[in-house]
CSV table of C-alpha atoms and ligand atoms in Angstrom, one decimal:
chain,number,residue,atom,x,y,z
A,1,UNK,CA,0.0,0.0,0.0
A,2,UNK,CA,1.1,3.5,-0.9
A,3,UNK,CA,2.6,5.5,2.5
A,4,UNK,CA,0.8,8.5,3.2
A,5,UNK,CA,4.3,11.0,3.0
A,6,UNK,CA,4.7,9.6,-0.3
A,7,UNK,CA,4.0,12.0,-3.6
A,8,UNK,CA,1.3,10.1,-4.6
A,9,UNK,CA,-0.8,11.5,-1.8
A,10,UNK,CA,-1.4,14.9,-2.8
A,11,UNK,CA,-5.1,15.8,-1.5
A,12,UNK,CA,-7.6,14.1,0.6
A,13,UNK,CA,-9.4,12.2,-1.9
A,14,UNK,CA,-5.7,9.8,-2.1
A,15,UNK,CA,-6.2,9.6,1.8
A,16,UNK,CA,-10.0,8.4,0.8
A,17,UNK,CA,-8.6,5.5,-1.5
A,18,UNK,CA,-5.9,4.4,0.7
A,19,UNK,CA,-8.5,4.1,3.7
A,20,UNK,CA,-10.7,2.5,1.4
A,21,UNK,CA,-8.2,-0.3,0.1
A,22,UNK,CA,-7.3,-0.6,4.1
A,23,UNK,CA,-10.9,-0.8,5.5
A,24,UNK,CA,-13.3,-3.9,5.4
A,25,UNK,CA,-16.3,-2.6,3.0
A,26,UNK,CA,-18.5,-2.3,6.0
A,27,UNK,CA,-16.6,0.0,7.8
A,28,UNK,CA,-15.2,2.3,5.1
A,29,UNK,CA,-18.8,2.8,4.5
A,30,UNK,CA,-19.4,3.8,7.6
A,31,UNK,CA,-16.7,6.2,7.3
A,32,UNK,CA,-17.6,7.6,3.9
A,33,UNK,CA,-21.3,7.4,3.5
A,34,UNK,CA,-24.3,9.5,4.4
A,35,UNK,CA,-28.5,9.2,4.9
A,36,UNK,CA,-30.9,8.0,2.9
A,37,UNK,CA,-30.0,9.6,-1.3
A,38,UNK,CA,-26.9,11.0,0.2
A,39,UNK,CA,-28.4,14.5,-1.4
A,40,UNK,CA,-27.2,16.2,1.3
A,41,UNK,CA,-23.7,14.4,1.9
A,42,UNK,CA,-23.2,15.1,-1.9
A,43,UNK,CA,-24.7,18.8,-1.9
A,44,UNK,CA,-22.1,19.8,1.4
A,45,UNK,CA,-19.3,19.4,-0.9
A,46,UNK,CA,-21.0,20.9,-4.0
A,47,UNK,CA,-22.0,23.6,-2.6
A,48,UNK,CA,-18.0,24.8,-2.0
A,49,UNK,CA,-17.7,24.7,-6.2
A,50,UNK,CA,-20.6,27.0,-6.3
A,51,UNK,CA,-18.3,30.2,-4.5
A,52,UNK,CA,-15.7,31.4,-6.4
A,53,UNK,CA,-12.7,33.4,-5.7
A,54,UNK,CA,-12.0,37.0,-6.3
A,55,UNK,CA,-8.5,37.2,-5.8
A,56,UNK,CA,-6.2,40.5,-5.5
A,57,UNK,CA,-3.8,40.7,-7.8
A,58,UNK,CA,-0.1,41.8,-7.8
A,59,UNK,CA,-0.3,41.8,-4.4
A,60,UNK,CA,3.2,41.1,-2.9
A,61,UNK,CA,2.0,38.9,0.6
A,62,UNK,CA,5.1,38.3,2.9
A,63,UNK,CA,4.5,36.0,5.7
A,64,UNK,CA,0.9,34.4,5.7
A,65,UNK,CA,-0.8,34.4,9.2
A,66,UNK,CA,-2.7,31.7,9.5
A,67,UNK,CA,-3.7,31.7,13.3
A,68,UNK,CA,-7.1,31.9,14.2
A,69,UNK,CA,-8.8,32.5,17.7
A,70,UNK,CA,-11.4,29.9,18.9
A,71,UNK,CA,-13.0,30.0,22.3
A,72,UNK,CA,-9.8,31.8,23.2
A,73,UNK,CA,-7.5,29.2,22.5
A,74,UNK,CA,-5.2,30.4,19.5
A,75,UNK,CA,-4.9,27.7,16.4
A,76,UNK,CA,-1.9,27.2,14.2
A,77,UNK,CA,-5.0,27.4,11.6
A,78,UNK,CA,-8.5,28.2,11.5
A,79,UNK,CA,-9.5,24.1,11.5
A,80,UNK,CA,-10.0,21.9,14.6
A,81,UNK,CA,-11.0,17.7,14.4
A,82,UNK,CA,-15.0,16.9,14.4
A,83,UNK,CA,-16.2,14.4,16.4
A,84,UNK,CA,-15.9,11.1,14.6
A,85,UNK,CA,-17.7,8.0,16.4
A,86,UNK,CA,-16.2,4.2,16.5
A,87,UNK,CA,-12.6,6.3,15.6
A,88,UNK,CA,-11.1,3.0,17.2
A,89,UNK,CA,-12.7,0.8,14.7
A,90,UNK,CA,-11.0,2.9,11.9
A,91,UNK,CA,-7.5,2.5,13.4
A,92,UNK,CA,-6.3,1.0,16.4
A,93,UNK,CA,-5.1,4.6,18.1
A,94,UNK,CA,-8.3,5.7,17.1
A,95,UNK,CA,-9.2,9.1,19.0
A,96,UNK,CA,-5.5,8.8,20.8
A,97,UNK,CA,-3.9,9.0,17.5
A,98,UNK,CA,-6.2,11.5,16.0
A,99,UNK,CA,-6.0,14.1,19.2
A,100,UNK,CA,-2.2,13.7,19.4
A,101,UNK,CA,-1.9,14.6,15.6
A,102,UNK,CA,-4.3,17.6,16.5
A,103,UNK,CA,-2.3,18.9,19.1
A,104,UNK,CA,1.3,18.6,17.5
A,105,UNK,CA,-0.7,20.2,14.3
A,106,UNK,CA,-1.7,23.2,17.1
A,107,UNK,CA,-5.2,22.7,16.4
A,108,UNK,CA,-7.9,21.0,18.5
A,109,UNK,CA,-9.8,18.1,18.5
A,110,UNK,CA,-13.2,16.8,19.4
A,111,UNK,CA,-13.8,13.8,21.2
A,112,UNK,CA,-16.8,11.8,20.5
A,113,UNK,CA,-19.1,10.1,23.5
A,114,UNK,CA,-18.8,6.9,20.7
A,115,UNK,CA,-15.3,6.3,21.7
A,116,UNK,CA,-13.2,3.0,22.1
A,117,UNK,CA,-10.3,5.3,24.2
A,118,UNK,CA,-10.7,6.5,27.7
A,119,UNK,CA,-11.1,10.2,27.8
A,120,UNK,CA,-8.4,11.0,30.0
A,121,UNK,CA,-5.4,9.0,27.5
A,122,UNK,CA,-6.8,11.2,25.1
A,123,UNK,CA,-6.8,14.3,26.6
A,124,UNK,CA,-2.8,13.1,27.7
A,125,UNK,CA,-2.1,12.8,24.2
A,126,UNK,CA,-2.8,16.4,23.1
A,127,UNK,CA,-0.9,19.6,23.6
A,128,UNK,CA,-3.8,21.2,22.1
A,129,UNK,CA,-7.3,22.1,23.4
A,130,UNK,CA,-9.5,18.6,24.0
A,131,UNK,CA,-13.1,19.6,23.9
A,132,UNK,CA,-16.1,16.9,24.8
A,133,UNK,CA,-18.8,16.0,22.7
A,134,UNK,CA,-22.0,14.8,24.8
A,135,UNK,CA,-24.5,12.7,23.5
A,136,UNK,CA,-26.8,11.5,26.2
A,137,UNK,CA,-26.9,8.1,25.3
A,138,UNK,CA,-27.0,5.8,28.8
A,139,UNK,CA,-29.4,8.0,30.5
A,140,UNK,CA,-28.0,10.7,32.7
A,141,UNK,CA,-26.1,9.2,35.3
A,142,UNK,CA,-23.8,7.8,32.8
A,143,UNK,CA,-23.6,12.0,31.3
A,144,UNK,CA,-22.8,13.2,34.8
A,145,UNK,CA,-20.4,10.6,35.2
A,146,UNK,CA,-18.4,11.7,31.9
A,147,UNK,CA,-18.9,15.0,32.5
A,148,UNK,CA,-17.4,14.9,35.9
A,149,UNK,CA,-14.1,12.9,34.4
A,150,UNK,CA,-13.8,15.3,31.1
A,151,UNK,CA,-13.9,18.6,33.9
A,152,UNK,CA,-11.4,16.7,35.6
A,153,UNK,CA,-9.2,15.9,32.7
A,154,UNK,CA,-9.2,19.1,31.5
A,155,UNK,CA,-11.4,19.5,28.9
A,156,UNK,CA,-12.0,22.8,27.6
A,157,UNK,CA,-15.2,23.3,25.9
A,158,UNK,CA,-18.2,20.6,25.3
A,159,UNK,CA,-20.1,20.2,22.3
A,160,UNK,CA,-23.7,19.3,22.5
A,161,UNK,CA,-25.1,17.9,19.5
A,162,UNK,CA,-28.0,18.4,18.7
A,163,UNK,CA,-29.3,16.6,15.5
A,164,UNK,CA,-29.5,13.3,16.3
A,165,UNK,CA,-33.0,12.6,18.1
A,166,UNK,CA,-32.6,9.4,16.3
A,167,UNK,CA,-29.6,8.2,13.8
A,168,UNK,CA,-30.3,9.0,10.5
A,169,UNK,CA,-30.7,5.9,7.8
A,170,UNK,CA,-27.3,5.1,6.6
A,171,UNK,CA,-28.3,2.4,4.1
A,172,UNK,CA,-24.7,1.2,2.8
A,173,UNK,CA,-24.5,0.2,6.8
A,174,UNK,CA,-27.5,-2.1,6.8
A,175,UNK,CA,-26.3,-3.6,3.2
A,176,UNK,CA,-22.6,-4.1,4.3
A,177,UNK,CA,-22.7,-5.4,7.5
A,178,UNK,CA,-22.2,-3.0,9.8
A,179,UNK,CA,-24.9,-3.8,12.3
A,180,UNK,CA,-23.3,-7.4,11.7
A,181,UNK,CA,-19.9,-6.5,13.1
A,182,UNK,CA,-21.2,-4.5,15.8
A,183,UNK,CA,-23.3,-7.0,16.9
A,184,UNK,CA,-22.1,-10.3,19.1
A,185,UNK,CA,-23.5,-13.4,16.8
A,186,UNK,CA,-20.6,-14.4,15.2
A,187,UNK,CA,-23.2,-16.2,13.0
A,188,UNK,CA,-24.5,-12.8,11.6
A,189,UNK,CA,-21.6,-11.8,10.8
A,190,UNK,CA,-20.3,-15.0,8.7
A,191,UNK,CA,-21.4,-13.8,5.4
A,192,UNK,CA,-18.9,-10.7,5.8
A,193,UNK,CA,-15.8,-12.7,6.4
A,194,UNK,CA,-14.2,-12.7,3.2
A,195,UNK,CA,-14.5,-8.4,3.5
A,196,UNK,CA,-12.4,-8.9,6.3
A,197,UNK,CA,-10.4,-12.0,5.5
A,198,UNK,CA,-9.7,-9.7,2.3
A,199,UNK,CA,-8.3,-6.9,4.3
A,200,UNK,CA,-6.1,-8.8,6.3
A,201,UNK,CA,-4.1,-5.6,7.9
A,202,UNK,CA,-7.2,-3.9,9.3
A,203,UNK,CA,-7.8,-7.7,10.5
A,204,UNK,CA,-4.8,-8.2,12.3
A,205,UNK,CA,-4.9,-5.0,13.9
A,206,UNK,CA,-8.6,-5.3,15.0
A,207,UNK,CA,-7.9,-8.5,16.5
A,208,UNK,CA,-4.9,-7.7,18.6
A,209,UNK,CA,-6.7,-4.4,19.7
A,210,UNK,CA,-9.3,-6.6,21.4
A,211,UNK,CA,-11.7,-6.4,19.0
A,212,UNK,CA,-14.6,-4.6,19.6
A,213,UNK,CA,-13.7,-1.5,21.5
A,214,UNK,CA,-16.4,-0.6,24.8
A,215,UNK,CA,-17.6,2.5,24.9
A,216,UNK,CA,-15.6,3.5,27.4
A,217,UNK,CA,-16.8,7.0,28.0
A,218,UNK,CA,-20.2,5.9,28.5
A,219,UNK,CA,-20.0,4.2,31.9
A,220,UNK,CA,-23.4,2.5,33.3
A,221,UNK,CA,-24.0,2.7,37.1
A,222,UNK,CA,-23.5,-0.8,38.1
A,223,UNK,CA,-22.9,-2.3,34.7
A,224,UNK,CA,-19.7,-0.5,33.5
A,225,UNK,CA,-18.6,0.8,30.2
A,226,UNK,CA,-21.6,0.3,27.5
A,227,UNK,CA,-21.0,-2.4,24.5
A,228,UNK,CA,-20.5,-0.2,21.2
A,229,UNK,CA,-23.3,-2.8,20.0
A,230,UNK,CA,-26.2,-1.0,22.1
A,231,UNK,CA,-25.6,2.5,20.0
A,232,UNK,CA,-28.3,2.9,18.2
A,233,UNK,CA,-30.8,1.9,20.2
A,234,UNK,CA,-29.0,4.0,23.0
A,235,UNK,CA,-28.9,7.4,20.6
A,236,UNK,CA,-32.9,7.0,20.3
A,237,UNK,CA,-33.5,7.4,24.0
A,238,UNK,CA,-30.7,10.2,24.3
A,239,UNK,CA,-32.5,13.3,22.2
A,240,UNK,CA,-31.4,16.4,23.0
A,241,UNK,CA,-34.2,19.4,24.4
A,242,UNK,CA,-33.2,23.1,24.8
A,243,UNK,CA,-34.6,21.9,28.5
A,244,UNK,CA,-31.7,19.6,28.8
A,245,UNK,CA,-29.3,22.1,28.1
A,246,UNK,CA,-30.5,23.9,31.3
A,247,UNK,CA,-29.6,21.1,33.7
A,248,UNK,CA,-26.3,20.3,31.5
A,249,UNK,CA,-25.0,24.3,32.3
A,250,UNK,CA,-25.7,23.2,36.1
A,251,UNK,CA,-22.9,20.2,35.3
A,252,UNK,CA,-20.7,22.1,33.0
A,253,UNK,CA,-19.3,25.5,34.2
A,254,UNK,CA,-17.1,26.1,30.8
A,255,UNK,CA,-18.3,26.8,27.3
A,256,UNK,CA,-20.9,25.4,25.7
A,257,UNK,CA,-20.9,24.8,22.0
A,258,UNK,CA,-24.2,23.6,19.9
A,259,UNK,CA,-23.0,21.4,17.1
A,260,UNK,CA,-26.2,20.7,14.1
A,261,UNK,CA,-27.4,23.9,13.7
A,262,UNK,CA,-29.2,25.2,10.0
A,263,UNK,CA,-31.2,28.0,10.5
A,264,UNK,CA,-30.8,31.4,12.1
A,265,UNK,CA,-33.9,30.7,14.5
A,266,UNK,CA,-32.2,28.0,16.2
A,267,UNK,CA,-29.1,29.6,16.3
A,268,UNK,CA,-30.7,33.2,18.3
A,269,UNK,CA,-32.1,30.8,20.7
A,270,UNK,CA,-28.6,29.1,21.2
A,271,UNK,CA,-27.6,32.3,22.1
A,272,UNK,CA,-30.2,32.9,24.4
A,273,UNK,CA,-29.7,29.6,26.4
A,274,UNK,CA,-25.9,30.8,26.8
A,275,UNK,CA,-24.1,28.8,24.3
A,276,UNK,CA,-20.5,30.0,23.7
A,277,UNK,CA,-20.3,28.5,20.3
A,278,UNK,CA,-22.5,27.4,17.5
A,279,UNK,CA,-21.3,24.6,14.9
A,280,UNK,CA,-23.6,25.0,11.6
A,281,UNK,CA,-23.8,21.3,10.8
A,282,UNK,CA,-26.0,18.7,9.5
A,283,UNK,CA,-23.9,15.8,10.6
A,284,UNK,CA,-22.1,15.7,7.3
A,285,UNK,CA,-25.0,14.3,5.4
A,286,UNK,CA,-25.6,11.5,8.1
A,287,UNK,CA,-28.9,12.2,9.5
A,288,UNK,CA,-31.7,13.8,7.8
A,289,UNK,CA,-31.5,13.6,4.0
A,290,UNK,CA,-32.1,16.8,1.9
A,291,UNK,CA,-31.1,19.6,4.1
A,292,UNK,CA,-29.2,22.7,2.3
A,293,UNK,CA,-25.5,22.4,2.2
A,294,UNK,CA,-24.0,23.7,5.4
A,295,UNK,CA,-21.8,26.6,3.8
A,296,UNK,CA,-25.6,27.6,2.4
A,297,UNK,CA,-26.7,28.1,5.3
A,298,UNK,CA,-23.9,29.6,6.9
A,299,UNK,CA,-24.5,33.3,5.7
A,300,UNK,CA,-27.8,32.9,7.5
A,301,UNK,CA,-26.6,31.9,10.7
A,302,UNK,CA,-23.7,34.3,10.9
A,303,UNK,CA,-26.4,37.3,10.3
A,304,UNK,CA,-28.8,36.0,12.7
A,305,UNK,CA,-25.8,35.0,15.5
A,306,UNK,CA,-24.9,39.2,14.8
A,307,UNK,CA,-21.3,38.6,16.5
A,308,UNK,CA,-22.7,38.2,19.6
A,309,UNK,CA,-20.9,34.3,20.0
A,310,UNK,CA,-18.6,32.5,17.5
A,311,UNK,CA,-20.0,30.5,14.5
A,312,UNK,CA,-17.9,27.2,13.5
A,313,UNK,CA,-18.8,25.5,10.5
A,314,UNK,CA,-18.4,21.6,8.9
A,315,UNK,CA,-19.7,19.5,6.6
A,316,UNK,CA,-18.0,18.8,2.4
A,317,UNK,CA,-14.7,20.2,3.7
A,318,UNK,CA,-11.6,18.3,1.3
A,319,UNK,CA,-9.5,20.8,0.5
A,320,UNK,CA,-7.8,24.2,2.6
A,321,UNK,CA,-9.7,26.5,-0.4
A,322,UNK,CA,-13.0,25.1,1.1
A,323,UNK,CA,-11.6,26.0,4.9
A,324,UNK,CA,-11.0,29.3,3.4
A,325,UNK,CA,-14.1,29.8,1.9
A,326,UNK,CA,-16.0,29.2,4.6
A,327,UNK,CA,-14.1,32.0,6.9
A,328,UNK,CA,-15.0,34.1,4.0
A,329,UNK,CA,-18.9,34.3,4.6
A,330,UNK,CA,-17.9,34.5,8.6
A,331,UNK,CA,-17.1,31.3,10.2
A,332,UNK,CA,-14.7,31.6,12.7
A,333,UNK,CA,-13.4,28.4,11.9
A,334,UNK,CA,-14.6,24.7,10.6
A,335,UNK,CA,-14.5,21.5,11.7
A,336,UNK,CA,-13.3,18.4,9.6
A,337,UNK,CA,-14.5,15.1,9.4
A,338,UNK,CA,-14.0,12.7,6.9
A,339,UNK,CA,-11.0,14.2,5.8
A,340,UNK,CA,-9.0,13.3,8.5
A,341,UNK,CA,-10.9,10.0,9.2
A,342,UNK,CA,-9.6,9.0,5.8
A,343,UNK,CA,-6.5,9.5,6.8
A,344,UNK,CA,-6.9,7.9,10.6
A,345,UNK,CA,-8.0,4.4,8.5
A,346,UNK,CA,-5.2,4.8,6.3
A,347,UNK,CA,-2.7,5.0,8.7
A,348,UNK,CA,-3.2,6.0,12.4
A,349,UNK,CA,-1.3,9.2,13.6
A,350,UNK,CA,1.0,9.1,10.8
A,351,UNK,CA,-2.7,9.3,8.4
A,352,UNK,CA,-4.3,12.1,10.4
A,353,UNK,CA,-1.0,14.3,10.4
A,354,UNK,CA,-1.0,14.0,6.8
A,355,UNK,CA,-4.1,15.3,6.6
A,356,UNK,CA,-3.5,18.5,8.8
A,357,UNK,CA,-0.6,18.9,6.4
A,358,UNK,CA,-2.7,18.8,3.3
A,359,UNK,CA,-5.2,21.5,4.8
A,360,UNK,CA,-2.5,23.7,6.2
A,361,UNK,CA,-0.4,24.4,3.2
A,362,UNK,CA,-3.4,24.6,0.9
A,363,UNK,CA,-4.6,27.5,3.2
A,364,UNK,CA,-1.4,29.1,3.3
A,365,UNK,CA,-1.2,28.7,-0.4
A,366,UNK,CA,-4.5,29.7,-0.9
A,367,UNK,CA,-4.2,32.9,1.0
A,368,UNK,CA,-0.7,33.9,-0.9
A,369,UNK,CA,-3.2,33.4,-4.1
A,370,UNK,CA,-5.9,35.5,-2.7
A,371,UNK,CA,-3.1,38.0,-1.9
A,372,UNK,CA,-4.5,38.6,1.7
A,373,UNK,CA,-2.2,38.4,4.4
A,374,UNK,CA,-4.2,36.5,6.9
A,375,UNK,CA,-6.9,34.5,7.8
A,376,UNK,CA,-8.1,37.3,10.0
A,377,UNK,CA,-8.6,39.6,7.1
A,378,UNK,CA,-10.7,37.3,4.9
A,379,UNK,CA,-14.2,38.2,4.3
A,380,UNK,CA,-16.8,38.0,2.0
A,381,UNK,CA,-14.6,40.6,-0.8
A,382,UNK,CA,-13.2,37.6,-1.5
A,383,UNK,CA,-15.5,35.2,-2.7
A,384,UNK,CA,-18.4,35.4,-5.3
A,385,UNK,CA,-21.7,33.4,-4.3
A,386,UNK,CA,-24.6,32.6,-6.6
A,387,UNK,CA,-27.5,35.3,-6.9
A,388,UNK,CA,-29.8,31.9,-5.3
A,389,UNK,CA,-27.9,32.1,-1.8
A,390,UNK,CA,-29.1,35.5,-0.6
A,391,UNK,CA,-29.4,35.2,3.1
A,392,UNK,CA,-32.8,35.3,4.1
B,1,FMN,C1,-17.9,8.4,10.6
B,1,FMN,C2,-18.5,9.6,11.3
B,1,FMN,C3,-18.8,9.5,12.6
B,1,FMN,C4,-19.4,10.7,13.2
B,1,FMN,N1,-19.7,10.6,14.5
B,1,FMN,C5,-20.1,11.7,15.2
B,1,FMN,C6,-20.3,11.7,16.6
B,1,FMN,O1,-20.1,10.8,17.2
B,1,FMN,N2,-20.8,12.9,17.1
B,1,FMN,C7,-21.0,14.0,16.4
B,1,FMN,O2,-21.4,15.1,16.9
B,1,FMN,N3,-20.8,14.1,15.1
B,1,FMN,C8,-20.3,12.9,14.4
B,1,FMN,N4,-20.1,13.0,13.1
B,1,FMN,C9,-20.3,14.2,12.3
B,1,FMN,C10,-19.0,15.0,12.3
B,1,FMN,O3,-18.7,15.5,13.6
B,1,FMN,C11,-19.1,16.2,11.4
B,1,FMN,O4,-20.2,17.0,11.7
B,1,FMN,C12,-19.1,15.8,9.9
B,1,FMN,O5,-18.2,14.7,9.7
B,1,FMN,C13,-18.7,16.9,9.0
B,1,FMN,O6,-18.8,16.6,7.7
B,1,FMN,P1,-17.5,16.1,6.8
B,1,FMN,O7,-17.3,14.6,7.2
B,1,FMN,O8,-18.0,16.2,5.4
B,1,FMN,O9,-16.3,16.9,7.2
B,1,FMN,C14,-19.5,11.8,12.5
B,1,FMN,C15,-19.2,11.9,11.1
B,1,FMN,C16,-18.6,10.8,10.5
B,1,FMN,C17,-18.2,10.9,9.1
């Protein structure tokens, strides 16, 4: 298989192949695929061809600054790691690998409540800032219970997301086997054995990892860390209310970000329940089909959020033009998830730093092409939208 530092990985989509000749079909899948049509999986990433640059020419730009300011912690660059679920299935050092990379990158990452790694080796791992992403799957106890540990461990900000009231319809997993694996009949998951006998690397690693990773964030009073198996049935039970948030502010004293935000309406009254932090996302095309790309309906949140808390963006982002885009019509900063994913299943740390490489130079690049001197001076001169995408 192709290394990662080699030249033939020159943009995400190589990172994409390699994790997709690494991965059993079922979990690449996972990885890679969205609800339902995939309308909106497909339309997140269109929706970045639709704005075009308008660059300033002649302009002689000496030393790009790339830094960006988010929740007050300063990032080498204006992109931090999305919460990615089952990270440990992708690659054995899973979220461990992933928040390292993040931190030595001098950006941040996002730890998932689906995760195979204890929060507080993964915190350890990062020089960077470690926020928390909260479902409330396990009832509340098991929420407390994290929530206590992530304070403790020195997690800066947690995400609450808030677009899942039930997992969207991801039909490549029920085709390819993904239920299958997660399940514990070995019978169910015969039929998928020559996927995995055929990917014998992923195999072998799998297999001396343990196997099947525990959730081990998600610890049930008297019963211990959850079985990832139980997830979807858990994430049905674990919607999210404004009310919720309420009683989550009594257990969380730091900032609060709201992650799966579309529309202006929701993102005033995330303002008005005290978040810090909005995240305009719709999951990355994973749970409800056939909303607007998320850089669409951007512009609308920005306006209605007026400056008064930061706005974060993610969703179709494979290339630093498409980070810079999006800081263009005012996020403060986006999240990536796939795109580093790709590289976590092709190769662990190693995969993940690649990735942050790829993103950072095309951003500095990008910039030196816009002839703007830094991220902080990009705005909406720069880019061109289509007459359709007027804010509302
Ligand atoms: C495999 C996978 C697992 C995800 N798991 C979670 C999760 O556990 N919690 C969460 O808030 N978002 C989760 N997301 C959504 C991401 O945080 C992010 O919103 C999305 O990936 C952004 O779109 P992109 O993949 O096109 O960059 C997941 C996304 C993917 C691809």
């Amino acid at each position: 298989m192709t290394a990662v530092n080699s030249s033939q990985v020159v943009n995400i989509e190589d990172l994409r192949r390699l994790a997709q000749q690494r991965l059993p079909r079922c979990v690449f899948d996972y990885l890679d695929g969205g609800a339902e049509a995939e309308l909106t999986l497909a339309e997140n990433c269109r929706a970045f061809r639709e704005v075009t640059f308008r660059p300033r020419s002649a302009v002689a730009v000496g030393d790009c600054d790339l830094k960006a300011r988010v929740l007050g912690h300063e990032l080498s660059f204006p992109a931090m790691l999305a919460p990615v679920g089952y990270s440990r299935l992708m690659h054995p050092g899973g979220e461990v690998s992933a928040a390292q990379a993040a931190g030595e990158a001098g950006t941040g990452y996002i730890l998932s409540t689906i995760s195979g790694h204890k929060l507080e080796n993964v915190k350890a791992a990062s020089r960077g800032p470690v926020w928390y992403q909260l479902y409330l799957m396990g009832g509340r106890e098991a929420a407390e219970g994290a929530l206590d540990r992530a304070r403790r461990a020195g997690f800066s900000a947690l995400v609450i997301t808030v677009d899942t009231p039930v997992a969207g319809l991801r039909e490549r997993d029920s085709r390819n086997g993904m239920k299958e694996l997660l399940g514990s009949s070995l019978l169910a998951k015969f039929p998928y054995f020559p996927d995995f006998l055929a990917h014998p690397g992923w195999l072998a690693s799998f297999l001396l990892d343990g196997g099947m990773p525990k959730l081990e964030n998600v610890v049930i009073p008297g019963k211990g860390p959850m079985e990832l198996v139980d997830v979807s049935a858990a994430l049905a039970q674990a919607a999210v209310t404004w009310e919720d948030l309420r009683w989550i502010r009594q257990l969380w004293s730091g900032p609060i970000v709201i992650k799966g935000l579309l529309i202006g309406d929701d993102a005033r009254r995330a303002v008005d329940e005290g978040a810090a932090a909005v995240v305009v996302s719709n999951h990355g095309g994973r749970q409800l089909d056939s909303v607007s790309a998320t850089l669409r309906a951007l512009p609308e949140v920005v306006a209605a959020v007026g400056g008064r808390i930061e706005v974060l963006m993610d969703g179709g982002i494979r290339r630093g033009s498409d980070v810079v885009k999006a800081i263009c019509l005012g996020a403060r900063a986006v999240l990536i998830g796939r795109a580093y994913a790709y590289g976590l299943a092709a190769a662990g740390h190693a995969g993940v730093t690649r990735a942050l490489q790829i993103f950072k130079s095309d951003v500095e690049r990008t910039l030196r092409l816009l002839g703007c001197p830094s991220v902080k001076s990009l705005d909406s001169s720069y880019v061109e939208t289509p007459r359709t995408w007027d804010a509302r």
